[in-house]
Amino acid sequence: MLYPNDEPLQGKQLRLEQQVFFVSCSLQDMLRIHRGFGGELRHFAGHFAVQLNDTHPAIGVAELMRLLVDEHGMDWEPAWEITRSTFAYTNHTLLPEALEKWPVDLFAGLFPRHMEIIFEINRRFLEEVRERFPGDDERLARMSLIDEQGQRYVRMAHLACVGSHAINGVAELHTRLLKETVLRDFHEMMPQKFSNKTNGVTPRRFMVLSNPGLSRLINGKIGDTWVVKPEGLRRLEKFADDASFRQEWRRVKLGNKHNLARLILERTGIEVDPSSLFDIQVKRIHEYKRQHLNVLHIIALYNRIKQDPSCDICPRTFIFGGKAAPGYFMAKRIIKLINSVGDVVNHDPDVAGRLKVVFFPDFNVKNAKFIYPACDLSEQISTAGKEASGTGNMKFSMNGALTIGTLDGANVEIREEVGAENFFLFGLTAEEVVSLQRNGYHPLEVYHQNQELREVIERISSGHFSNGDPGLFKPLVDSLLFHDTFMLFADFGPYVEAQGQVEAAYRDPERWTRMSILNTARMGKFSSDRAIREYCRDIWKVKPAPVTLD
Ligand SMILES: *Cc1c(COP(=O)(O)O)cnc(C)c1O
């Protein structure tokens, strides 16, 4: 079984062993192939590039040094030159708790030679820091590969930075925050190493394979070259004003919603209405992604119905999907809350089927094929500054979903591309989140000032969704009332307000369809082809191999 590759991680011996195993096999294979073709070791980096996809394979820096120095008898300096030219590092998170750290004792016990090599890399690196910033001992302690405050840890992100010739983030905002926060010292010392590479997704899997109906409709209007040159989707823009095209566009979306409704019935036994607004949040379950903010909005709508069962409310189907890390208690309690709210809302006669809440089990790439194309509203509501990029946001928008979202990760660039008028924005900015937290954020104050929020929380803590047991969701409620690390309360009012704008737009199908078409038409930038071309050009320095077809 592969080590649990997940963010809140516990120092697991198995995980480190597997990292070393996979990395060593890969590097030894590259060296074998290189030498098999008669290549000289000193030219290795001219033939192989190794992109560290997060810090999980960062131990490769020490392993390649070990192979070159110990197994191939090379001197340290040329080996280091080869290593640095070979590796580049992509950072995928700003959450400090998610940056890998290994206790020095565990590390040295399992891999004593790698530990020695890391100490030597560190000794030479700190020499350089001392030369550049004389007398700045605090900087030395901050940049060291070894965290020496209390128990000693190996900092894998620092090893990745020192052992690489290029470092990148995965969205403009993320790269900027990297330079200003977690990798600030490294950026100050070596700014030339840093660049941004905004993520992308492949239109072959996430449009052509997943959404054949939409692909056929598009091909009929603008041909099929967009499949390899998705910037060409812009030619769809002018059809946003064509009423019969809009009608076709709605027919395709409705068909996709019927397909998902069938799958939901099969997997959960819940019947959903394909003519209702499909409001979808699928992604790993995490407090920073704020699935529970979405739930607070559902309960607010439910309360409005309970207070006035005849109120005019746009029928909606809320669909959630995603896995939680096995040891992540709060994430699992959020899943329980979604299911429990669904059990009550789906069966309440006052609701009369106007709201449905579905937790789609076992969300994975296979199920994703039916989910992204069936979406009307894509939920991208992470606390600003916490989501590195997101890629689900891209898959939804390419398939004509509108986004409700914060200024986080790639949402910022998606909104720039599709146009602010075609995106439902709400919430604090990354800067506002930081300054509010610095100046003392008091969720209880927000709670006392917002009656709708109070009534939502009261519904949960009264045991209404837990058969009268107020204890089940107490850990969740208390964490919001007394800490609210991810600022759900601060964003609740603006979120509910933006959801009101969503509802108004959805009630005007022609307007909604126009916005939907413009989303698809303007998402070409987010093709993985563009992202990979940038890695080729800026980091790997490789040219495409010419392909000629008869
Ligand atoms: C795209 C995708 C993700 C990433 O989703 P985000 O919303 O960007 O977190 C996660 N899981 C699966 C199965 C995906 O296809």
PDB file of N, CA and C in Angstrom, residues 8 97 284-293 295 322-339 359 471-486 488:
ATOM      1  N   PRO A   8      -2.259  16.789   6.330  1.00  0.00           N
ATOM      2  CA  PRO A   8      -1.866  16.767   7.749  1.00  0.00           C
ATOM      3  C   PRO A   8      -1.163  15.446   8.016  1.00  0.00           C
ATOM      4  N   GLU A  97       1.613  23.649   8.109  1.00  0.00           N
ATOM      5  CA  GLU A  97       1.496  22.301   8.677  1.00  0.00           C
ATOM      6  C   GLU A  97       1.632  21.222   7.610  1.00  0.00           C
ATOM      7  N   ARG A 284     -10.970  17.266  -2.159  1.00  0.00           N
ATOM      8  CA  ARG A 284     -10.604  16.694  -0.873  1.00  0.00           C
ATOM      9  C   ARG A 284     -11.331  17.462   0.252  1.00  0.00           C
ATOM     10  N   ILE A 285     -11.728  16.735   1.301  1.00  0.00           N
ATOM     11  CA  ILE A 285     -12.396  17.411   2.418  1.00  0.00           C
ATOM     12  C   ILE A 285     -11.321  18.022   3.308  1.00  0.00           C
ATOM     13  N   HIS A 286     -11.378  19.333   3.497  1.00  0.00           N
ATOM     14  CA  HIS A 286     -10.369  20.058   4.265  1.00  0.00           C
ATOM     15  C   HIS A 286     -11.022  21.292   4.874  1.00  0.00           C
ATOM     16  N   GLU A 287     -10.593  21.653   6.071  1.00  0.00           N
ATOM     17  CA  GLU A 287     -11.202  22.854   6.664  1.00  0.00           C
ATOM     18  C   GLU A 287     -10.940  24.094   5.820  1.00  0.00           C
ATOM     19  N   TYR A 288      -9.742  24.196   5.183  1.00  0.00           N
ATOM     20  CA  TYR A 288      -9.455  25.411   4.427  1.00  0.00           C
ATOM     21  C   TYR A 288     -10.321  25.507   3.167  1.00  0.00           C
ATOM     22  N   LYS A 289     -10.796  24.370   2.646  1.00  0.00           N
ATOM     23  CA  LYS A 289     -11.654  24.396   1.462  1.00  0.00           C
ATOM     24  C   LYS A 289     -13.107  24.761   1.820  1.00  0.00           C
ATOM     25  N   ARG A 290     -13.420  24.662   3.093  1.00  0.00           N
ATOM     26  CA  ARG A 290     -14.663  25.181   3.662  1.00  0.00           C
ATOM     27  C   ARG A 290     -15.949  24.546   3.106  1.00  0.00           C
ATOM     28  N   GLN A 291     -15.955  23.225   2.997  1.00  0.00           N
ATOM     29  CA  GLN A 291     -17.224  22.563   2.674  1.00  0.00           C
ATOM     30  C   GLN A 291     -18.285  22.951   3.703  1.00  0.00           C
ATOM     31  N   HIS A 292     -17.866  23.212   4.947  1.00  0.00           N
ATOM     32  CA  HIS A 292     -18.857  23.546   5.984  1.00  0.00           C
ATOM     33  C   HIS A 292     -19.439  24.945   5.812  1.00  0.00           C
ATOM     34  N   LEU A 293     -18.757  25.841   5.086  1.00  0.00           N
ATOM     35  CA  LEU A 293     -19.370  27.141   4.773  1.00  0.00           C
ATOM     36  C   LEU A 293     -20.558  26.931   3.825  1.00  0.00           C
ATOM     37  N   VAL A 295     -22.323  24.248   3.741  1.00  0.00           N
ATOM     38  CA  VAL A 295     -23.395  23.665   4.565  1.00  0.00           C
ATOM     39  C   VAL A 295     -24.135  24.760   5.349  1.00  0.00           C
ATOM     40  N   GLY A 322     -15.826  13.870  -2.108  1.00  0.00           N
ATOM     41  CA  GLY A 322     -14.429  14.050  -1.717  1.00  0.00           C
ATOM     42  C   GLY A 322     -14.068  13.160  -0.557  1.00  0.00           C
ATOM     43  N   LYS A 323     -12.760  12.918  -0.444  1.00  0.00           N
ATOM     44  CA  LYS A 323     -12.269  12.034   0.614  1.00  0.00           C
ATOM     45  C   LYS A 323     -11.565  12.852   1.689  1.00  0.00           C
ATOM     46  N   ALA A 324     -11.562  12.292   2.901  1.00  0.00           N
ATOM     47  CA  ALA A 324     -10.811  12.886   4.000  1.00  0.00           C
ATOM     48  C   ALA A 324      -9.619  11.994   4.315  1.00  0.00           C
ATOM     49  N   ALA A 325      -8.523  12.600   4.757  1.00  0.00           N
ATOM     50  CA  ALA A 325      -7.380  11.804   5.225  1.00  0.00           C
ATOM     51  C   ALA A 325      -7.845  10.977   6.426  1.00  0.00           C
ATOM     52  N   PRO A 326      -7.353   9.714   6.534  1.00  0.00           N
ATOM     53  CA  PRO A 326      -7.859   8.814   7.568  1.00  0.00           C
ATOM     54  C   PRO A 326      -7.783   9.382   8.994  1.00  0.00           C
ATOM     55  N   GLY A 327      -6.747  10.169   9.297  1.00  0.00           N
ATOM     56  CA  GLY A 327      -6.597  10.629  10.670  1.00  0.00           C
ATOM     57  C   GLY A 327      -7.114  12.042  10.917  1.00  0.00           C
ATOM     58  N   TYR A 328      -7.850  12.613   9.956  1.00  0.00           N
ATOM     59  CA  TYR A 328      -8.248  14.020  10.035  1.00  0.00           C
ATOM     60  C   TYR A 328      -9.669  14.087  10.610  1.00  0.00           C
ATOM     61  N   PHE A 329      -9.763  14.226  11.940  1.00  0.00           N
ATOM     62  CA  PHE A 329     -11.027  14.157  12.671  1.00  0.00           C
ATOM     63  C   PHE A 329     -12.058  15.166  12.157  1.00  0.00           C
ATOM     64  N   MET A 330     -11.669  16.445  12.052  1.00  0.00           N
ATOM     65  CA  MET A 330     -12.631  17.499  11.659  1.00  0.00           C
ATOM     66  C   MET A 330     -13.179  17.241  10.255  1.00  0.00           C
ATOM     67  N   ALA A 331     -12.317  16.775   9.358  1.00  0.00           N
ATOM     68  CA  ALA A 331     -12.762  16.518   7.983  1.00  0.00           C
ATOM     69  C   ALA A 331     -13.833  15.434   7.980  1.00  0.00           C
ATOM     70  N   LYS A 332     -13.610  14.403   8.802  1.00  0.00           N
ATOM     71  CA  LYS A 332     -14.607  13.325   8.850  1.00  0.00           C
ATOM     72  C   LYS A 332     -15.910  13.816   9.475  1.00  0.00           C
ATOM     73  N   ARG A 333     -15.829  14.732  10.433  1.00  0.00           N
ATOM     74  CA  ARG A 333     -17.032  15.252  11.050  1.00  0.00           C
ATOM     75  C   ARG A 333     -17.785  16.152  10.058  1.00  0.00           C
ATOM     76  N   ILE A 334     -17.065  16.808   9.162  1.00  0.00           N
ATOM     77  CA  ILE A 334     -17.728  17.608   8.120  1.00  0.00           C
ATOM     78  C   ILE A 334     -18.523  16.690   7.175  1.00  0.00           C
ATOM     79  N   ILE A 335     -17.950  15.547   6.827  1.00  0.00           N
ATOM     80  CA  ILE A 335     -18.674  14.578   5.979  1.00  0.00           C
ATOM     81  C   ILE A 335     -19.953  14.135   6.685  1.00  0.00           C
ATOM     82  N   LYS A 336     -19.816  13.867   7.992  1.00  0.00           N
ATOM     83  CA  LYS A 336     -20.988  13.445   8.776  1.00  0.00           C
ATOM     84  C   LYS A 336     -22.059  14.541   8.764  1.00  0.00           C
ATOM     85  N   LEU A 337     -21.623  15.804   8.910  1.00  0.00           N
ATOM     86  CA  LEU A 337     -22.579  16.913   8.916  1.00  0.00           C
ATOM     87  C   LEU A 337     -23.326  17.007   7.582  1.00  0.00           C
ATOM     88  N   ILE A 338     -22.607  16.862   6.472  1.00  0.00           N
ATOM     89  CA  ILE A 338     -23.251  16.937   5.151  1.00  0.00           C
ATOM     90  C   ILE A 338     -24.323  15.852   5.037  1.00  0.00           C
ATOM     91  N   ASN A 339     -23.951  14.629   5.414  1.00  0.00           N
ATOM     92  CA  ASN A 339     -24.915  13.521   5.334  1.00  0.00           C
ATOM     93  C   ASN A 339     -26.105  13.740   6.266  1.00  0.00           C
ATOM     94  N   PHE A 359     -24.381  13.555  -0.682  1.00  0.00           N
ATOM     95  CA  PHE A 359     -22.942  13.295  -0.589  1.00  0.00           C
ATOM     96  C   PHE A 359     -22.641  12.122  -1.511  1.00  0.00           C
ATOM     97  N   GLY A 471     -24.074  16.783  21.088  1.00  0.00           N
ATOM     98  CA  GLY A 471     -22.628  16.499  21.183  1.00  0.00           C
ATOM     99  C   GLY A 471     -21.976  16.188  19.846  1.00  0.00           C
ATOM    100  N   LEU A 472     -22.772  15.627  18.906  1.00  0.00           N
ATOM    101  CA  LEU A 472     -22.154  15.114  17.672  1.00  0.00           C
ATOM    102  C   LEU A 472     -21.366  16.194  16.923  1.00  0.00           C
ATOM    103  N   PHE A 473     -21.966  17.379  16.749  1.00  0.00           N
ATOM    104  CA  PHE A 473     -21.302  18.429  15.979  1.00  0.00           C
ATOM    105  C   PHE A 473     -20.698  19.522  16.856  1.00  0.00           C
ATOM    106  N   LYS A 474     -20.624  19.266  18.185  1.00  0.00           N
ATOM    107  CA  LYS A 474     -20.060  20.254  19.100  1.00  0.00           C
ATOM    108  C   LYS A 474     -18.596  20.593  18.763  1.00  0.00           C
ATOM    109  N   PRO A 475     -17.781  19.580  18.419  1.00  0.00           N
ATOM    110  CA  PRO A 475     -16.394  19.928  18.078  1.00  0.00           C
ATOM    111  C   PRO A 475     -16.317  20.899  16.904  1.00  0.00           C
ATOM    112  N   LEU A 476     -17.179  20.703  15.899  1.00  0.00           N
ATOM    113  CA  LEU A 476     -17.192  21.594  14.730  1.00  0.00           C
ATOM    114  C   LEU A 476     -17.667  22.991  15.113  1.00  0.00           C
ATOM    115  N   VAL A 477     -18.788  23.035  15.848  1.00  0.00           N
ATOM    116  CA  VAL A 477     -19.380  24.325  16.214  1.00  0.00           C
ATOM    117  C   VAL A 477     -18.429  25.102  17.123  1.00  0.00           C
ATOM    118  N   ASP A 478     -17.844  24.418  18.111  1.00  0.00           N
ATOM    119  CA  ASP A 478     -16.923  25.106  19.021  1.00  0.00           C
ATOM    120  C   ASP A 478     -15.695  25.619  18.282  1.00  0.00           C
ATOM    121  N   SER A 479     -15.209  24.844  17.350  1.00  0.00           N
ATOM    122  CA  SER A 479     -14.030  25.291  16.618  1.00  0.00           C
ATOM    123  C   SER A 479     -14.357  26.563  15.824  1.00  0.00           C
ATOM    124  N   LEU A 480     -15.599  26.691  15.339  1.00  0.00           N
ATOM    125  CA  LEU A 480     -15.991  27.909  14.621  1.00  0.00           C
ATOM    126  C   LEU A 480     -16.196  29.076  15.595  1.00  0.00           C
ATOM    127  N   LEU A 481     -16.936  28.819  16.680  1.00  0.00           N
ATOM    128  CA  LEU A 481     -17.257  29.907  17.609  1.00  0.00           C
ATOM    129  C   LEU A 481     -16.008  30.489  18.268  1.00  0.00           C
ATOM    130  N   PHE A 482     -15.047  29.636  18.603  1.00  0.00           N
ATOM    131  CA  PHE A 482     -13.929  30.091  19.442  1.00  0.00           C
ATOM    132  C   PHE A 482     -12.612  30.262  18.703  1.00  0.00           C
ATOM    133  N   HIS A 483     -12.497  29.702  17.499  1.00  0.00           N
ATOM    134  CA  HIS A 483     -11.239  29.870  16.748  1.00  0.00           C
ATOM    135  C   HIS A 483     -11.515  30.362  15.328  1.00  0.00           C
ATOM    136  N   ASP A 484     -12.300  29.596  14.590  1.00  0.00           N
ATOM    137  CA  ASP A 484     -12.612  29.899  13.192  1.00  0.00           C
ATOM    138  C   ASP A 484     -11.360  30.278  12.417  1.00  0.00           C
ATOM    139  N   THR A 485     -10.387  29.377  12.473  1.00  0.00           N
ATOM    140  CA  THR A 485      -9.096  29.585  11.811  1.00  0.00           C
ATOM    141  C   THR A 485      -9.260  29.937  10.332  1.00  0.00           C
ATOM    142  N   PHE A 486     -10.302  29.406   9.679  1.00  0.00           N
ATOM    143  CA  PHE A 486     -10.453  29.639   8.248  1.00  0.00           C
ATOM    144  C   PHE A 486     -11.541  30.661   7.931  1.00  0.00           C
ATOM    145  N   LEU A 488     -14.796  31.332   8.403  1.00  0.00           N
ATOM    146  CA  LEU A 488     -16.113  31.090   7.802  1.00  0.00           C
ATOM    147  C   LEU A 488     -17.089  32.178   8.209  1.00  0.00           C
TER     148      LEU A 488
END
